[in-house]
Structures are given as structure tokens and as C-alpha cells.
C-alpha atoms as an extended CHARMM CRD file, in Angstrom:
* protein
*
       246  EXT
         1         1  MET       CA              0.0000000000        0.0000000000        0.0000000000  PROA      1               0.0000000000
         2         2  THR       CA              1.3490000000        3.4100000000       -0.9440000000  PROA      2               0.0000000000
         3         3  LEU       CA              0.5590000000        6.7220000000        0.6960000000  PROA      3               0.0000000000
         4         4  ARG       CA             -1.0940000000        7.9490000000       -2.4990000000  PROA      4               0.0000000000
         5         5  SER       CA             -3.7790000000        5.2540000000       -2.2620000000  PROA      5               0.0000000000
         6         6  LEU       CA             -4.4600000000        5.7670000000        1.4720000000  PROA      6               0.0000000000
         7         7  PRO       CA             -7.4120000000        8.2000000000        1.0860000000  PROA      7               0.0000000000
         8         8  ASN       CA             -9.1510000000        5.8610000000       -1.3750000000  PROA      8               0.0000000000
         9         9  LEU       CA             -8.5810000000        2.9000000000        0.9410000000  PROA      9               0.0000000000
        10        10  LEU       CA            -10.1710000000        4.8160000000        3.8140000000  PROA      10              0.0000000000
        11        11  SER       CA            -13.1920000000        5.5560000000        1.6210000000  PROA      11              0.0000000000
        12        12  ALA       CA            -13.3900000000        1.8790000000        0.6440000000  PROA      12              0.0000000000
        13        13  MET       CA            -13.2820000000        0.9420000000        4.3350000000  PROA      13              0.0000000000
        14        14  ARG       CA            -16.2620000000        3.2340000000        4.9370000000  PROA      14              0.0000000000
        15        15  ILE       CA            -18.1670000000        1.3980000000        2.1990000000  PROA      15              0.0000000000
        16        16  LEU       CA            -17.4580000000       -1.9260000000        3.9410000000  PROA      16              0.0000000000
        17        17  CYS       CA            -18.6350000000       -0.4890000000        7.2560000000  PROA      17              0.0000000000
        18        18  ALA       CA            -21.8190000000        0.7230000000        5.5800000000  PROA      18              0.0000000000
        19        19  ALA       CA            -22.4520000000       -2.7660000000        4.2130000000  PROA      19              0.0000000000
        20        20  ALA       CA            -21.9390000000       -4.2820000000        7.6760000000  PROA      20              0.0000000000
        21        21  LEU       CA            -24.2820000000       -1.9210000000        9.5770000000  PROA      21              0.0000000000
        22        22  PRO       CA            -27.5790000000       -3.6080000000        8.5480000000  PROA      22              0.0000000000
        23        23  LEU       CA            -26.1740000000       -6.9340000000        9.7810000000  PROA      23              0.0000000000
        24        24  LEU       CA            -25.3560000000       -5.6250000000       13.2630000000  PROA      24              0.0000000000
        25        25  THR       CA            -28.7400000000       -4.2730000000       14.3640000000  PROA      25              0.0000000000
        26        26  GLY       CA            -29.0830000000       -7.0010000000       16.9740000000  PROA      26              0.0000000000
        27        27  ASP       CA            -26.0960000000       -5.6840000000       18.9240000000  PROA      27              0.0000000000
        28        28  THR       CA            -26.3900000000       -1.9500000000       19.5710000000  PROA      28              0.0000000000
        29        29  ARG       CA            -22.8690000000       -1.5670000000       21.0030000000  PROA      29              0.0000000000
        30        30  LEU       CA            -21.2160000000       -3.3050000000       18.0690000000  PROA      30              0.0000000000
        31        31  TRP       CA            -23.3640000000       -1.2630000000       15.6770000000  PROA      31              0.0000000000
        32        32  LEU       CA            -22.1820000000        1.9570000000       17.3390000000  PROA      32              0.0000000000
        33        33  CYS       CA            -18.5200000000        0.8310000000       17.1560000000  PROA      33              0.0000000000
        34        34  VAL       CA            -18.6870000000        0.1330000000       13.4060000000  PROA      34              0.0000000000
        35        35  TYR       CA            -20.6160000000        3.3670000000       12.9660000000  PROA      35              0.0000000000
        36        36  ALA       CA            -17.8550000000        5.2780000000       14.7770000000  PROA      36              0.0000000000
        37        37  VAL       CA            -15.1230000000        3.6400000000       12.6640000000  PROA      37              0.0000000000
        38        38  ALA       CA            -16.9260000000        4.6790000000        9.4880000000  PROA      38              0.0000000000
        39        39  GLY       CA            -17.2200000000        8.2480000000       10.7420000000  PROA      39              0.0000000000
        40        40  ILE       CA            -13.5170000000        8.4150000000       11.6570000000  PROA      40              0.0000000000
        41        41  SER       CA            -12.5740000000        7.1450000000        8.1940000000  PROA      41              0.0000000000
        42        42  ASP       CA            -14.6800000000        9.9290000000        6.6930000000  PROA      42              0.0000000000
        43        43  VAL       CA            -12.6330000000       12.5170000000        8.5960000000  PROA      43              0.0000000000
        44        44  LEU       CA             -9.2570000000       10.9200000000        7.9070000000  PROA      44              0.0000000000
        45        45  ASP       CA             -9.5400000000       10.4180000000        4.1500000000  PROA      45              0.0000000000
        46        46  GLY       CA            -10.2330000000       14.0950000000        3.5090000000  PROA      46              0.0000000000
        47        47  TYR       CA             -7.5370000000       15.2170000000        5.9490000000  PROA      47              0.0000000000
        48        48  VAL       CA             -4.8670000000       12.9690000000        4.4350000000  PROA      48              0.0000000000
        49        49  ALA       CA             -5.8000000000       13.9500000000        0.8810000000  PROA      49              0.0000000000
        50        50  ARG       CA             -5.5590000000       17.6860000000        1.6410000000  PROA      50              0.0000000000
        51        51  ARG       CA             -2.4780000000       17.4470000000        3.8530000000  PROA      51              0.0000000000
        52        52  ARG       CA             -0.4880000000       15.3460000000        1.3840000000  PROA      52              0.0000000000
        53        53  HSD       CA             -1.9170000000       17.0250000000       -1.7360000000  PROA      53              0.0000000000
        54        54  LEU       CA             -3.4570000000       13.7740000000       -2.9650000000  PROA      54              0.0000000000
        55        55  GLU       CA             -6.7640000000       15.2000000000       -4.1890000000  PROA      55              0.0000000000
        56        56  SER       CA             -8.1560000000       13.7070000000       -7.3800000000  PROA      56              0.0000000000
        57        57  SER       CA            -11.4680000000       13.5920000000       -9.2010000000  PROA      57              0.0000000000
        58        58  MET       CA            -11.6410000000        9.8370000000       -8.6900000000  PROA      58              0.0000000000
        59        59  GLY       CA            -10.9840000000       10.2340000000       -4.9710000000  PROA      59              0.0000000000
        60        60  ALA       CA            -13.6510000000       12.9270000000       -4.6400000000  PROA      60              0.0000000000
        61        61  LEU       CA            -16.1810000000       10.7240000000       -6.4350000000  PROA      61              0.0000000000
        62        62  LEU       CA            -15.3040000000        7.7030000000       -4.2780000000  PROA      62              0.0000000000
        63        63  ASP       CA            -15.5510000000        9.7890000000       -1.1080000000  PROA      63              0.0000000000
        64        64  SER       CA            -18.9590000000       11.1840000000       -2.0420000000  PROA      64              0.0000000000
        65        65  GLY       CA            -20.2370000000        7.7420000000       -3.0290000000  PROA      65              0.0000000000
        66        66  ALA       CA            -19.0210000000        6.2590000000        0.2570000000  PROA      66              0.0000000000
        67        67  ASP       CA            -20.7400000000        9.0620000000        2.1840000000  PROA      67              0.0000000000
        68        68  THR       CA            -24.0180000000        8.4080000000        0.3860000000  PROA      68              0.0000000000
        69        69  LEU       CA            -23.8900000000        4.6520000000        0.9860000000  PROA      69              0.0000000000
        70        70  PHE       CA            -22.9480000000        5.1770000000        4.6130000000  PROA      70              0.0000000000
        71        71  MET       CA            -25.8540000000        7.5700000000        5.1380000000  PROA      71              0.0000000000
        72        72  LEU       CA            -28.3840000000        5.2280000000        3.4990000000  PROA      72              0.0000000000
        73        73  ALA       CA            -27.1220000000        2.1640000000        5.3860000000  PROA      73              0.0000000000
        74        74  SER       CA            -27.1330000000        4.0780000000        8.6620000000  PROA      74              0.0000000000
        75        75  MET       CA            -30.7260000000        5.2090000000        8.2190000000  PROA      75              0.0000000000
        76        76  ALA       CA            -31.9620000000        1.8110000000        7.0880000000  PROA      76              0.0000000000
        77        77  SER       CA            -30.3070000000       -0.0450000000        9.9520000000  PROA      77              0.0000000000
        78        78  PHE       CA            -31.1470000000        2.6160000000       12.5290000000  PROA      78              0.0000000000
        79        79  LEU       CA            -34.8350000000        2.2070000000       11.7040000000  PROA      79              0.0000000000
        80        80  ARG       CA            -34.5980000000       -1.3720000000       12.9300000000  PROA      80              0.0000000000
        81        81  ILE       CA            -32.9570000000       -0.3000000000       16.1870000000  PROA      81              0.0000000000
        82        82  PHE       CA            -35.0970000000        2.7550000000       16.9160000000  PROA      82              0.0000000000
        83        83  PRO       CA            -38.4540000000        3.1120000000       15.1110000000  PROA      83              0.0000000000
        84        84  TRP       CA            -38.8840000000        6.6110000000       13.7000000000  PROA      84              0.0000000000
        85        85  PRO       CA            -42.0090000000        8.7170000000       14.1210000000  PROA      85              0.0000000000
        86        86  SER       CA            -44.0110000000        9.4630000000       10.9740000000  PROA      86              0.0000000000
        87        87  TRP       CA            -42.9560000000       13.1520000000       10.8040000000  PROA      87              0.0000000000
        88        88  LEU       CA            -39.2710000000       12.2040000000       10.7990000000  PROA      88              0.0000000000
        89        89  THR       CA            -39.8170000000        9.5980000000        8.0850000000  PROA      89              0.0000000000
        90        90  ALA       CA            -41.6110000000       12.1500000000        5.8870000000  PROA      90              0.0000000000
        91        91  TRP       CA            -38.8350000000       14.6870000000        6.4400000000  PROA      91              0.0000000000
        92        92  VAL       CA            -36.1030000000       12.2200000000        5.5050000000  PROA      92              0.0000000000
        93        93  CYS       CA            -38.0380000000       11.1550000000        2.3870000000  PROA      93              0.0000000000
        94        94  ALA       CA            -38.2950000000       14.8110000000        1.3180000000  PROA      94              0.0000000000
        95        95  LEU       CA            -34.5350000000       15.2360000000        1.7620000000  PROA      95              0.0000000000
        96        96  ALA       CA            -33.9110000000       12.0950000000       -0.2820000000  PROA      96              0.0000000000
        97        97  PHE       CA            -36.1430000000       13.4730000000       -3.0420000000  PROA      97              0.0000000000
        98        98  ILE       CA            -34.1510000000       16.7360000000       -3.1650000000  PROA      98              0.0000000000
        99        99  LYS       CA            -30.8810000000       14.8080000000       -3.3130000000  PROA      99              0.0000000000
       100       100  LEU       CA            -32.1420000000       12.5940000000       -6.1380000000  PROA      100             0.0000000000
       101       101  THR       CA            -33.3850000000       15.6530000000       -8.0400000000  PROA      101             0.0000000000
       102       102  THR       CA            -29.9720000000       17.2970000000       -7.6930000000  PROA      102             0.0000000000
       103       103  ALA       CA            -28.2010000000       14.1500000000       -8.8690000000  PROA      103             0.0000000000
       104       104  GLY       CA            -30.4980000000       13.7950000000      -11.8750000000  PROA      104             0.0000000000
       105       105  LEU       CA            -30.1000000000       17.4450000000      -12.8420000000  PROA      105             0.0000000000
       106       106  GLY       CA            -26.3250000000       17.1900000000      -12.4810000000  PROA      106             0.0000000000
       107       107  TRP       CA            -26.2120000000       14.1630000000      -14.7480000000  PROA      107             0.0000000000
       108       108  TYR       CA            -28.4020000000       15.9260000000      -17.3140000000  PROA      108             0.0000000000
       109       109  LYS       CA            -26.2230000000       19.0780000000      -17.3580000000  PROA      109             0.0000000000
       110       110  TYR       CA            -22.7070000000       17.7040000000      -16.8260000000  PROA      110             0.0000000000
       111       111  ARG       CA            -23.0140000000       14.0040000000      -17.7500000000  PROA      111             0.0000000000
       112       112  THR       CA            -21.4090000000       13.0760000000      -14.4420000000  PROA      112             0.0000000000
       113       113  VAL       CA            -22.4250000000       12.3720000000      -10.8650000000  PROA      113             0.0000000000
       114       114  ALA       CA            -22.4170000000       15.9060000000       -9.4750000000  PROA      114             0.0000000000
       115       115  PHE       CA            -21.5520000000       15.8840000000       -5.7720000000  PROA      115             0.0000000000
       116       116  ILE       CA            -20.7070000000       19.3150000000       -4.3490000000  PROA      116             0.0000000000
       117       117  HSD       CA            -18.6470000000       19.6530000000       -1.1690000000  PROA      117             0.0000000000
       118       118  THR       CA            -20.1890000000       22.8150000000        0.2300000000  PROA      118             0.0000000000
       119       119  ARG       CA            -19.5830000000       24.0640000000        3.7610000000  PROA      119             0.0000000000
       120       120  MET       CA            -23.1710000000       23.3260000000        4.7220000000  PROA      120             0.0000000000
       121       121  ASN       CA            -22.8850000000       19.7720000000        3.4030000000  PROA      121             0.0000000000
       122       122  LYS       CA            -19.8330000000       19.2520000000        5.6120000000  PROA      122             0.0000000000
       123       123  ILE       CA            -21.5760000000       20.7610000000        8.6360000000  PROA      123             0.0000000000
       124       124  SER       CA            -24.6480000000       18.6620000000        7.8850000000  PROA      124             0.0000000000
       125       125  GLY       CA            -22.5420000000       15.5090000000        7.7650000000  PROA      125             0.0000000000
       126       126  ILE       CA            -21.0330000000       16.2550000000       11.1810000000  PROA      126             0.0000000000
       127       127  VAL       CA            -24.3860000000       17.0290000000       12.8010000000  PROA      127             0.0000000000
       128       128  VAL       CA            -26.1080000000       14.0170000000       11.2550000000  PROA      128             0.0000000000
       129       129  PHE       CA            -23.2570000000       11.7370000000       12.3490000000  PROA      129             0.0000000000
       130       130  PHE       CA            -23.8140000000       12.4740000000       16.0400000000  PROA      130             0.0000000000
       131       131  THR       CA            -27.6100000000       12.1320000000       15.8210000000  PROA      131             0.0000000000
       132       132  PRO       CA            -28.0300000000        8.3190000000       16.1070000000  PROA      132             0.0000000000
       133       133  PRO       CA            -25.8890000000        8.0280000000       19.2650000000  PROA      133             0.0000000000
       134       134  ALA       CA            -27.7590000000       10.9820000000       20.7790000000  PROA      134             0.0000000000
       135       135  ILE       CA            -31.1480000000        9.4130000000       20.0130000000  PROA      135             0.0000000000
       136       136  LEU       CA            -30.0960000000        5.9960000000       21.3350000000  PROA      136             0.0000000000
       137       137  LEU       CA            -28.7150000000        7.4640000000       24.5450000000  PROA      137             0.0000000000
       138       138  SER       CA            -31.6550000000        9.7920000000       25.1810000000  PROA      138             0.0000000000
       139       139  GLY       CA            -34.4380000000        7.6400000000       23.7630000000  PROA      139             0.0000000000
       140       140  SER       CA            -36.0390000000       10.6810000000       22.1030000000  PROA      140             0.0000000000
       141       141  ALA       CA            -36.3970000000       11.4440000000       18.3950000000  PROA      141             0.0000000000
       142       142  THR       CA            -36.4210000000       15.2100000000       18.9860000000  PROA      142             0.0000000000
       143       143  TRP       CA            -32.6440000000       15.1620000000       18.5740000000  PROA      143             0.0000000000
       144       144  ALA       CA            -33.2860000000       14.6620000000       14.8550000000  PROA      144             0.0000000000
       145       145  VAL       CA            -34.8730000000       18.0970000000       14.3830000000  PROA      145             0.0000000000
       146       146  LEU       CA            -31.6000000000       20.0640000000       14.2480000000  PROA      146             0.0000000000
       147       147  PRO       CA            -29.8150000000       17.7490000000       11.7830000000  PROA      147             0.0000000000
       148       148  CYS       CA            -32.8980000000       17.6770000000        9.5470000000  PROA      148             0.0000000000
       149       149  LEU       CA            -32.9750000000       21.4860000000        9.4740000000  PROA      149             0.0000000000
       150       150  VAL       CA            -29.2670000000       21.7050000000        8.6340000000  PROA      150             0.0000000000
       151       151  ALA       CA            -29.5530000000       18.9510000000        6.0250000000  PROA      151             0.0000000000
       152       152  SER       CA            -32.5580000000       20.6790000000        4.4450000000  PROA      152             0.0000000000
       153       153  PHE       CA            -30.6570000000       23.9420000000        4.0200000000  PROA      153             0.0000000000
       154       154  ALA       CA            -27.5970000000       22.1150000000        2.6570000000  PROA      154             0.0000000000
       155       155  SER       CA            -29.6680000000       20.0890000000        0.1730000000  PROA      155             0.0000000000
       156       156  ILE       CA            -31.5640000000       23.1200000000       -1.1330000000  PROA      156             0.0000000000
       157       157  GLU       CA            -28.3160000000       25.0900000000       -1.4800000000  PROA      157             0.0000000000
       158       158  GLU       CA            -26.6990000000       22.2320000000       -3.4110000000  PROA      158             0.0000000000
       159       159  LEU       CA            -29.7180000000       22.0790000000       -5.7380000000  PROA      159             0.0000000000
       160       160  CYS       CA            -29.5400000000       25.8450000000       -6.3500000000  PROA      160             0.0000000000
       161       161  ILE       CA            -25.8070000000       25.6410000000       -7.1160000000  PROA      161             0.0000000000
       162       162  THR       CA            -26.4580000000       22.8680000000       -9.6300000000  PROA      162             0.0000000000
       163       163  ILE       CA            -29.1620000000       24.9620000000      -11.2890000000  PROA      163             0.0000000000
       164       164  VAL       CA            -27.0960000000       28.1700000000      -11.4610000000  PROA      164             0.0000000000
       165       165  SER       CA            -23.6500000000       26.7950000000      -12.2890000000  PROA      165             0.0000000000
       166       166  SER       CA            -22.8020000000       26.3580000000      -15.9610000000  PROA      166             0.0000000000
       167       167  SER       CA            -20.0230000000       23.8080000000      -15.3030000000  PROA      167             0.0000000000
       168       168  HSD       CA            -19.5160000000       21.2440000000      -12.5820000000  PROA      168             0.0000000000
       169       169  SER       CA            -17.0610000000       22.0340000000       -9.7900000000  PROA      169             0.0000000000
       170       170  PRO       CA            -17.1370000000       19.7610000000       -6.7260000000  PROA      170             0.0000000000
       171       171  ASN       CA            -15.4300000000       22.2870000000       -4.4380000000  PROA      171             0.0000000000
       172       172  VAL       CA            -17.8920000000       25.1940000000       -4.4120000000  PROA      172             0.0000000000
       173       173  PRO       CA            -17.9730000000       26.4840000000       -0.8090000000  PROA      173             0.0000000000
       174       174  SER       CA            -21.4460000000       28.0560000000       -0.9550000000  PROA      174             0.0000000000
       175       175  LEU       CA            -24.0980000000       29.5370000000       -3.2260000000  PROA      175             0.0000000000
       176       176  ARG       CA            -23.0770000000       33.0260000000       -2.1090000000  PROA      176             0.0000000000
       177       177  ALA       CA            -19.4540000000       32.4120000000       -3.1160000000  PROA      177             0.0000000000
       178       178  LEU       CA            -20.5860000000       31.1620000000       -6.5290000000  PROA      178             0.0000000000
       179       179  CYS       CA            -22.7160000000       34.2770000000       -7.1110000000  PROA      179             0.0000000000
       180       180  ARG       CA            -19.8240000000       36.5270000000       -6.0830000000  PROA      180             0.0000000000
       181       181  ALA       CA            -17.4200000000       34.7790000000       -8.4350000000  PROA      181             0.0000000000
       182       182  THR       CA            -19.9200000000       34.9940000000      -11.2900000000  PROA      182             0.0000000000
       183       183  SER       CA            -20.5580000000       38.7210000000      -10.7570000000  PROA      183             0.0000000000
       184       184  ARG       CA            -16.8130000000       39.3990000000      -10.5260000000  PROA      184             0.0000000000
       185       185  GLU       CA            -16.2190000000       37.6600000000      -13.8580000000  PROA      185             0.0000000000
       186       186  ASP       CA            -19.0470000000       39.6340000000      -15.4730000000  PROA      186             0.0000000000
       187       187  THR       CA            -17.5690000000       42.9020000000      -14.1740000000  PROA      187             0.0000000000
       188       188  GLN       CA            -14.0250000000       42.1790000000      -15.3010000000  PROA      188             0.0000000000
       189       189  SER       CA            -14.8440000000       40.7270000000      -18.7040000000  PROA      189             0.0000000000
       190       190  PRO       CA            -15.2120000000       44.1050000000      -20.5830000000  PROA      190             0.0000000000
       191       191  CYS       CA            -11.8900000000       45.3200000000      -19.1620000000  PROA      191             0.0000000000
       192       192  ILE       CA            -10.1750000000       42.0870000000      -20.0880000000  PROA      192             0.0000000000
       193       193  LEU       CA            -11.6480000000       42.2370000000      -23.5860000000  PROA      193             0.0000000000
       194       194  ARG       CA            -10.4910000000       45.8260000000      -24.0410000000  PROA      194             0.0000000000
       195       195  HSD       CA             -6.9810000000       44.9610000000      -22.8580000000  PROA      195             0.0000000000
       196       196  ARG       CA             -6.7920000000       42.0140000000      -25.2390000000  PROA      196             0.0000000000
       197       197  MET       CA             -8.0170000000       44.1400000000      -28.1330000000  PROA      197             0.0000000000
       198       198  GLN       CA             -5.3510000000       46.7360000000      -27.4650000000  PROA      198             0.0000000000
       199       199  ARG       CA             -2.5930000000       44.1100000000      -27.2820000000  PROA      199             0.0000000000
       200       200  THR       CA             -3.6470000000       42.1180000000      -30.3330000000  PROA      200             0.0000000000
       201       201  GLY       CA             -4.3070000000       45.1850000000      -32.5300000000  PROA      201             0.0000000000
       202       202  GLN       CA             -8.0020000000       44.4860000000      -32.9960000000  PROA      202             0.0000000000
       203       203  GLY       CA            -10.9980000000       46.6900000000      -32.4320000000  PROA      203             0.0000000000
       204       204  VAL       CA            -11.6030000000       50.3970000000      -32.3510000000  PROA      204             0.0000000000
       205       205  TYR       CA             -9.1350000000       51.1950000000      -29.5660000000  PROA      205             0.0000000000
       206       206  SER       CA             -6.0600000000       49.8350000000      -31.3120000000  PROA      206             0.0000000000
       207       207  SER       CA             -7.2470000000       51.2570000000      -34.6650000000  PROA      207             0.0000000000
       208       208  ASP       CA             -7.3490000000       54.7670000000      -33.2230000000  PROA      208             0.0000000000
       209       209  ASN       CA             -3.8780000000       54.3580000000      -31.7860000000  PROA      209             0.0000000000
       210       210  ALA       CA             -2.5740000000       53.0240000000      -35.1050000000  PROA      210             0.0000000000
       211       211  ALA       CA             -4.1300000000       55.9470000000      -37.0030000000  PROA      211             0.0000000000
       212       212  GLY       CA             -2.4420000000       58.3920000000      -34.6290000000  PROA      212             0.0000000000
       213       213  ARG       CA              0.9180000000       56.7280000000      -35.1070000000  PROA      213             0.0000000000
       214       214  ASP       CA              0.5180000000       56.7960000000      -38.9050000000  PROA      214             0.0000000000
       215       215  ASP       CA             -0.3020000000       60.5240000000      -38.8150000000  PROA      215             0.0000000000
       216       216  VAL       CA              2.8350000000       61.2890000000      -36.7870000000  PROA      216             0.0000000000
       217       217  ARG       CA              4.9260000000       59.1800000000      -39.1700000000  PROA      217             0.0000000000
       218       218  HSD       CA              3.5670000000       61.0470000000      -42.2380000000  PROA      218             0.0000000000
       219       219  ARG       CA              4.2760000000       64.4320000000      -40.6580000000  PROA      219             0.0000000000
       220       220  HSD       CA              7.8400000000       63.3650000000      -39.8840000000  PROA      220             0.0000000000
       221       221  LEU       CA              8.4280000000       62.2010000000      -43.4570000000  PROA      221             0.0000000000
       222       222  ALA       CA              6.9780000000       65.4420000000      -44.8570000000  PROA      222             0.0000000000
       223       223  GLY       CA              9.3180000000       67.4660000000      -42.6620000000  PROA      223             0.0000000000
       224       224  THR       CA             12.2990000000       65.4120000000      -43.8040000000  PROA      224             0.0000000000
       225       225  GLU       CA             11.4560000000       65.9780000000      -47.4640000000  PROA      225             0.0000000000
       226       226  THR       CA             11.1430000000       69.7310000000      -46.8850000000  PROA      226             0.0000000000
       227       227  MET       CA             14.5760000000       69.8730000000      -45.2670000000  PROA      227             0.0000000000
       228       228  ARG       CA             16.1030000000       67.9770000000      -48.1860000000  PROA      228             0.0000000000
       229       229  GLU       CA             14.5940000000       70.4120000000      -50.7220000000  PROA      229             0.0000000000
       230       230  THR       CA             15.8480000000       73.5040000000      -48.8510000000  PROA      230             0.0000000000
       231       231  GLY       CA             19.2190000000       71.9290000000      -48.1540000000  PROA      231             0.0000000000
       232       232  SER       CA             19.0190000000       72.6410000000      -44.4790000000  PROA      232             0.0000000000
       233       233  ASP       CA             19.4580000000       70.2510000000      -41.5700000000  PROA      233             0.0000000000
       234       234  LYS       CA             16.7880000000       72.0790000000      -39.6220000000  PROA      234             0.0000000000
       235       235  PRO       CA             13.1980000000       72.6980000000      -40.5290000000  PROA      235             0.0000000000
       236       236  ASP       CA             12.2820000000       76.0960000000      -41.9310000000  PROA      236             0.0000000000
       237       237  ALA       CA             11.7530000000       78.4080000000      -38.9970000000  PROA      237             0.0000000000
       238       238  GLY       CA             10.8830000000       81.5370000000      -41.0510000000  PROA      238             0.0000000000
       239       239  PRO       CA             13.0730000000       84.6050000000      -42.0670000000  PROA      239             0.0000000000
       240       240  GLU       CA             16.0310000000       85.4170000000      -39.8570000000  PROA      240             0.0000000000
       241       241  ARG       CA             15.6440000000       88.5390000000      -37.7740000000  PROA      241             0.0000000000
       242       242  THR       CA             18.3000000000       91.3160000000      -37.9400000000  PROA      242             0.0000000000
       243       243  HSD       CA             19.1450000000       94.3600000000      -35.8530000000  PROA      243             0.0000000000
       244       244  ASP       CA             17.4560000000       96.5910000000      -38.4120000000  PROA      244             0.0000000000
       245       245  ASP       CA             14.2150000000       94.7440000000      -37.9080000000  PROA      245             0.0000000000
       246       246  VAL       CA             14.4620000000       95.4550000000      -34.2220000000  PROA      246             0.0000000000
């Protein structure tokens, strides 16, 4: 095993943990241990990839896929350990519908699985991760309200980014940052175009400058011809003044 493949191996380990969770619902402690290992692998793979500069498109796709499988397996197995109330089930189904809509729209626009690592998605993942242990320890489903609110905001923001963005970028921090970057590009584009036109000699700006340079060159040549005809090294400055004129 090389260091370069370590982040992908951690993501693969999270996929194995996700596959094992539905089989461990009879033992709550063992289920929580495997759940914790999967969560730690989620933190480590991103940290190692950023710290060692091992980011790749394949790694980002594998990480997002492992997160999705882990979330689905956690919810499915957690339902068998702790039955959910109807309001929580409806909320989770609505979130799943938004996620599926975003994925379908991303595939239609970019022809790829469009996962976006926004700040709210990261915060949502952290909050959702601590929810099952909190519910199991407290015995109350009200602990799921906060993570559902955070996940709802993150899912809607991700959908909006997919709608607005013209090209897929997995590392968009937020919808606000995307709008700022888009407005900055729109503001700078006329200046950049003008600068390029002046440098390449195209457009009205460079044509005016070229016409001015040609006019100066013609005047200089006309003055040179006049000096040659008069036989003087200096241009004609008019009749010379004498003391009698004064």
C-alpha cells in the first residue's frame, strides 16, 4: 500500500462499514462501534488527501459515493434499532427526493455524478453523524430536528448551485461564493476584452492608436522631405531677424 492510495482505501473501508451496519442491528454496542469507525474514516480520508496534496477527481467521487452509501445504510439499519415517528420519516423522504433531483439534474447538465462539497454539506454531515448516538442514549427522536434542518438547508443550497452553475465544480464552498465569483467575472470581462483588443491590434481602440501613429509618421516624413529640398538640416523656422528689424 502506498501513501497515495491511502485516502481511497479509507473511503473503501467506509463502504465496507456501511455494508456491515444492517447486519449488526441485533447488537447496539457493536453497531455503534462500526458506525464510529466509518465516521472516523470519513474525517481521515479528507484530511490525508488535503495534507499530502493527494486530491483527485476519482478520490472525490469515491468519497462522495461512500458518504451516500454510509448515510443510506445508517438510516436503514437505525430504523430497525429505533423506530422513527411518521414526521421524521416524511422529512427524511423529502430530503432524499431533493438529493435525487440534484443528482439527476447534475447528470443531465454535466453528464457526471455531481456531488458538491459545500460548507453546509460538511456541517450537515457532522451534525447528522452524532444524531443516532444521541437518540439511542436519550431515547427521544427530537434530537433529529436540528440535523434535519441543517440537512434541508444544505440540500436546497446544493440544488440551487447545480441549477445556477454552468459547469460542474465539486469544491464550491457556498451559493453566495458562486454568485460573487460569477458577478466578478461579469464585471471584469469588458476590461479584459479591451486589454486584449489593445494588445492584439483588434478593435476600435487599437485602430485609433494606429491611425495616430501613422499621422505622426507622415508628418515626420513630410518634414524630412522639406529639409532635403531647402538643403538645411533644420526645418524652416521663417526669415532670420536682424538688428534693423528690431
